[in-house]
Amino acid sequence: EAIAVRLLADLAADPETAEIIVVDNASTGRSSACIRVGAASLAVPVEVIENPENRGFAKAVNQGLAQLATDFVLIVNPDCRMPHHTLHRLIEIMQSEPQAGMLGCCIRNPDGSEQRGSRRYLPDPRRSLYRVLGLGRLGLARGEPKGFDLAGAPLPAGPAPVEAISGA
């Protein structure tokens, strides 16, 4: 609960944030109440939509998107932190890459390392079998497919195309 309120404060502190929509997908505990109390002190309007049942991530996202009329939208999980001016940088990138439909960030663990899955290739049967069966570790496969997960590969110096992005 406090983690989500901390994220709201991070977002509200960014000058690019115009409004915040929170879709509570029937969370347990006092999450919605804590978010409402935390949001009351922010300079940015926060709307909390409470679903009576868990409708699933995609439906909740679409529900929030239906409330917005803006050029750019950030979809973020409540356990994230947003360094100051992150939104400004993301908007700059999207404006400089008009052919891009979405943008993913490098997601970092609390220790600063890159979180697995934040940059990845699309899964396909060959990659999935290779990974699930651990063929790379066993040395039993020839012609190793491009790994599913790009974590550990050198980070690009700037925006770079990837096959898939993940909110991790």
mmCIF file of C-alpha atoms in Angstrom:
data_model
loop_
_atom_site.group_PDB
_atom_site.id
_atom_site.type_symbol
_atom_site.label_atom_id
_atom_site.label_comp_id
_atom_site.label_asym_id
_atom_site.label_seq_id
_atom_site.Cartn_x
_atom_site.Cartn_y
_atom_site.Cartn_z
ATOM 1 C CA GLU A 1 0.000 0.000 0.000
ATOM 2 C CA ALA A 2 2.758 2.436 0.922
ATOM 3 C CA ILE A 3 4.662 1.363 -2.197
ATOM 4 C CA ALA A 4 1.791 2.469 -4.458
ATOM 5 C CA VAL A 5 1.519 5.804 -2.637
ATOM 6 C CA ARG A 6 5.274 6.314 -3.079
ATOM 7 C CA LEU A 7 4.866 5.737 -6.835
ATOM 8 C CA LEU A 8 2.027 8.295 -6.953
ATOM 9 C CA ALA A 9 4.324 10.830 -5.280
ATOM 10 C CA ASP A 10 7.098 10.038 -7.800
ATOM 11 C CA LEU A 11 4.690 10.551 -10.705
ATOM 12 C CA ALA A 12 3.120 13.707 -9.271
ATOM 13 C CA ALA A 13 6.587 15.231 -8.764
ATOM 14 C CA ASP A 14 7.326 14.942 -12.480
ATOM 15 C CA PRO A 15 6.297 18.127 -14.336
ATOM 16 C CA GLU A 16 5.071 16.041 -17.304
ATOM 17 C CA THR A 17 2.328 14.355 -15.258
ATOM 18 C CA ALA A 18 -1.074 15.886 -16.013
ATOM 19 C CA GLU A 19 -3.283 13.348 -14.258
ATOM 20 C CA ILE A 20 -3.114 9.895 -12.737
ATOM 21 C CA ILE A 21 -5.666 7.120 -13.134
ATOM 22 C CA VAL A 22 -5.410 4.189 -10.722
ATOM 23 C CA VAL A 23 -7.413 1.053 -11.487
ATOM 24 C CA ASP A 24 -7.718 -1.099 -8.385
ATOM 25 C CA ASN A 25 -8.500 -4.593 -9.613
ATOM 26 C CA ALA A 26 -10.227 -5.783 -6.411
ATOM 27 C CA SER A 27 -7.099 -5.673 -4.285
ATOM 28 C CA THR A 28 -7.314 -6.979 -0.763
ATOM 29 C CA GLY A 29 -6.566 -4.934 2.313
ATOM 30 C CA ARG A 30 -6.707 -1.162 2.445
ATOM 31 C CA SER A 31 -4.945 -0.368 -0.839
ATOM 32 C CA SER A 32 -7.645 1.864 -2.317
ATOM 33 C CA ALA A 33 -8.130 3.774 0.928
ATOM 34 C CA CYS A 34 -4.367 4.323 1.306
ATOM 35 C CA ILE A 35 -4.106 5.491 -2.298
ATOM 36 C CA ARG A 36 -6.988 7.923 -1.836
ATOM 37 C CA VAL A 37 -5.449 9.372 1.332
ATOM 38 C CA GLY A 38 -1.993 9.620 -0.272
ATOM 39 C CA ALA A 39 -3.417 11.169 -3.447
ATOM 40 C CA ALA A 40 -5.283 13.890 -1.557
ATOM 41 C CA SER A 41 -2.043 15.767 -0.852
ATOM 42 C CA LEU A 42 -0.730 15.653 -4.428
ATOM 43 C CA ALA A 43 -0.808 18.599 -6.825
ATOM 44 C CA VAL A 44 -1.930 16.329 -9.684
ATOM 45 C CA PRO A 45 -5.502 15.007 -9.935
ATOM 46 C CA VAL A 46 -5.753 11.295 -9.129
ATOM 47 C CA GLU A 47 -8.797 9.242 -10.075
ATOM 48 C CA VAL A 48 -9.191 5.848 -8.414
ATOM 49 C CA ILE A 49 -11.392 3.291 -10.164
ATOM 50 C CA GLU A 50 -12.294 0.366 -7.922
ATOM 51 C CA ASN A 51 -13.327 -2.848 -9.636
ATOM 52 C CA PRO A 52 -15.543 -5.177 -7.593
ATOM 53 C CA GLU A 53 -13.663 -8.184 -9.020
ATOM 54 C CA ASN A 54 -10.294 -8.780 -10.638
ATOM 55 C CA ARG A 55 -10.978 -8.244 -14.332
ATOM 56 C CA GLY A 56 -7.431 -9.000 -15.415
ATOM 57 C CA PHE A 57 -4.550 -6.721 -16.266
ATOM 58 C CA ALA A 58 -5.508 -5.942 -19.877
ATOM 59 C CA LYS A 59 -9.111 -5.061 -19.041
ATOM 60 C CA ALA A 60 -7.994 -2.845 -16.175
ATOM 61 C CA VAL A 61 -5.529 -1.049 -18.458
ATOM 62 C CA ASN A 62 -8.229 -0.517 -21.098
ATOM 63 C CA GLN A 63 -10.577 0.752 -18.402
ATOM 64 C CA GLY A 64 -8.019 3.370 -17.361
ATOM 65 C CA LEU A 65 -7.166 4.307 -20.953
ATOM 66 C CA ALA A 66 -10.844 4.957 -21.680
ATOM 67 C CA GLN A 67 -10.712 7.820 -19.149
ATOM 68 C CA LEU A 68 -7.874 9.627 -20.918
ATOM 69 C CA ALA A 69 -7.583 11.954 -23.894
ATOM 70 C CA THR A 70 -3.853 12.566 -24.229
ATOM 71 C CA ASP A 71 -1.028 11.903 -26.661
ATOM 72 C CA PHE A 72 1.050 9.865 -24.225
ATOM 73 C CA VAL A 73 0.092 7.372 -21.539
ATOM 74 C CA LEU A 74 2.309 5.608 -19.013
ATOM 75 C CA ILE A 75 1.226 2.159 -17.855
ATOM 76 C CA VAL A 76 3.119 1.272 -14.704
ATOM 77 C CA ASN A 77 2.861 -1.295 -11.930
ATOM 78 C CA PRO A 78 2.501 0.063 -8.387
ATOM 79 C CA ASP A 79 5.786 -1.420 -7.157
ATOM 80 C CA CYS A 80 7.906 0.779 -9.442
ATOM 81 C CA ARG A 81 9.903 3.896 -8.684
ATOM 82 C CA MET A 82 10.177 6.703 -11.219
ATOM 83 C CA PRO A 83 13.347 8.805 -11.061
ATOM 84 C CA HIS A 84 12.744 12.535 -11.496
ATOM 85 C CA HIS A 85 12.281 13.663 -15.122
ATOM 86 C CA THR A 86 11.839 10.103 -16.423
ATOM 87 C CA LEU A 87 8.550 11.040 -18.070
ATOM 88 C CA HIS A 88 10.139 14.041 -19.773
ATOM 89 C CA ARG A 89 12.826 11.799 -21.276
ATOM 90 C CA LEU A 90 10.258 9.195 -22.388
ATOM 91 C CA ILE A 91 8.142 11.857 -24.089
ATOM 92 C CA GLU A 92 11.231 13.284 -25.823
ATOM 93 C CA ILE A 93 12.042 9.848 -27.197
ATOM 94 C CA MET A 94 8.481 9.224 -28.405
ATOM 95 C CA GLN A 95 8.383 12.623 -30.106
ATOM 96 C CA SER A 96 11.697 11.926 -31.849
ATOM 97 C CA GLU A 97 10.540 8.467 -32.991
ATOM 98 C CA PRO A 98 7.053 9.093 -34.457
ATOM 99 C CA GLN A 99 6.906 5.598 -35.976
ATOM 100 C CA ALA A 100 7.145 4.008 -32.517
ATOM 101 C CA GLY A 101 3.886 2.820 -31.017
ATOM 102 C CA MET A 102 5.210 2.067 -27.554
ATOM 103 C CA LEU A 103 8.313 2.452 -25.471
ATOM 104 C CA GLY A 104 9.714 0.319 -22.703
ATOM 105 C CA CYS A 105 12.233 1.371 -20.087
ATOM 106 C CA CYS A 106 15.195 -0.443 -18.693
ATOM 107 C CA ILE A 107 13.714 -1.916 -15.538
ATOM 108 C CA ARG A 108 16.162 -2.145 -12.664
ATOM 109 C CA ASN A 109 16.219 -4.225 -9.504
ATOM 110 C CA PRO A 110 16.700 -2.456 -6.155
ATOM 111 C CA ASP A 111 20.449 -3.190 -6.416
ATOM 112 C CA GLY A 112 20.623 -1.354 -9.772
ATOM 113 C CA SER A 113 21.034 -4.439 -11.957
ATOM 114 C CA GLU A 114 18.812 -4.870 -15.000
ATOM 115 C CA GLN A 115 15.686 -6.896 -14.289
ATOM 116 C CA ARG A 116 15.360 -10.028 -16.421
ATOM 117 C CA GLY A 117 12.718 -9.760 -19.105
ATOM 118 C CA SER A 118 12.612 -5.992 -19.471
ATOM 119 C CA ARG A 119 14.370 -6.355 -22.861
ATOM 120 C CA ARG A 120 13.601 -9.535 -24.713
ATOM 121 C CA TYR A 121 12.874 -11.302 -27.949
ATOM 122 C CA LEU A 122 9.419 -12.624 -28.713
ATOM 123 C CA PRO A 123 9.073 -16.162 -27.442
ATOM 124 C CA ASP A 124 8.700 -18.838 -30.088
ATOM 125 C CA PRO A 125 8.571 -22.640 -29.716
ATOM 126 C CA ARG A 126 12.301 -23.109 -30.339
ATOM 127 C CA ARG A 127 13.383 -20.417 -27.877
ATOM 128 C CA SER A 128 10.875 -21.603 -25.294
ATOM 129 C CA LEU A 129 11.985 -25.257 -25.475
ATOM 130 C CA TYR A 130 15.633 -24.279 -25.395
ATOM 131 C CA ARG A 131 15.066 -22.226 -22.273
ATOM 132 C CA VAL A 132 12.676 -24.579 -20.439
ATOM 133 C CA LEU A 133 14.833 -27.650 -21.071
ATOM 134 C CA GLY A 134 18.025 -25.820 -20.127
ATOM 135 C CA LEU A 135 19.786 -26.952 -23.303
ATOM 136 C CA GLY A 136 22.235 -24.064 -23.159
ATOM 137 C CA ARG A 137 23.474 -25.113 -19.724
ATOM 138 C CA LEU A 138 23.764 -28.757 -20.759
ATOM 139 C CA GLY A 139 25.525 -28.107 -24.053
ATOM 140 C CA LEU A 140 23.068 -30.417 -25.833
ATOM 141 C CA ALA A 141 21.851 -28.127 -28.578
ATOM 142 C CA ARG A 142 23.550 -26.817 -31.670
ATOM 143 C CA GLY A 143 22.652 -23.561 -33.295
ATOM 144 C CA GLU A 144 21.499 -21.883 -30.111
ATOM 145 C CA PRO A 145 18.601 -19.531 -30.864
ATOM 146 C CA LYS A 146 18.829 -15.898 -29.857
ATOM 147 C CA GLY A 147 18.134 -15.919 -26.162
ATOM 148 C CA PHE A 148 14.675 -14.939 -25.011
ATOM 149 C CA ASP A 149 16.030 -12.556 -22.414
ATOM 150 C CA LEU A 150 18.433 -9.726 -23.298
ATOM 151 C CA ALA A 151 19.307 -8.903 -19.675
ATOM 152 C CA GLY A 152 23.040 -9.183 -19.313
ATOM 153 C CA ALA A 153 23.672 -8.129 -22.911
ATOM 154 C CA PRO A 154 25.286 -4.703 -23.171
ATOM 155 C CA LEU A 155 22.799 -1.884 -22.707
ATOM 156 C CA PRO A 156 22.359 0.282 -25.785
ATOM 157 C CA ALA A 157 23.596 3.881 -25.570
ATOM 158 C CA GLY A 158 20.130 5.169 -26.491
ATOM 159 C CA PRO A 159 16.764 4.012 -27.805
ATOM 160 C CA ALA A 160 16.979 0.672 -29.618
ATOM 161 C CA PRO A 161 14.336 -1.537 -31.208
ATOM 162 C CA VAL A 162 13.507 -4.804 -29.460
ATOM 163 C CA GLU A 163 10.985 -7.478 -30.383
ATOM 164 C CA ALA A 164 9.038 -7.218 -27.124
ATOM 165 C CA ILE A 165 8.860 -5.120 -23.994
ATOM 166 C CA SER A 166 7.664 -6.139 -20.590
ATOM 167 C CA GLY A 167 6.447 -4.483 -17.452
ATOM 168 C CA ALA A 168 8.137 -7.371 -15.651
#
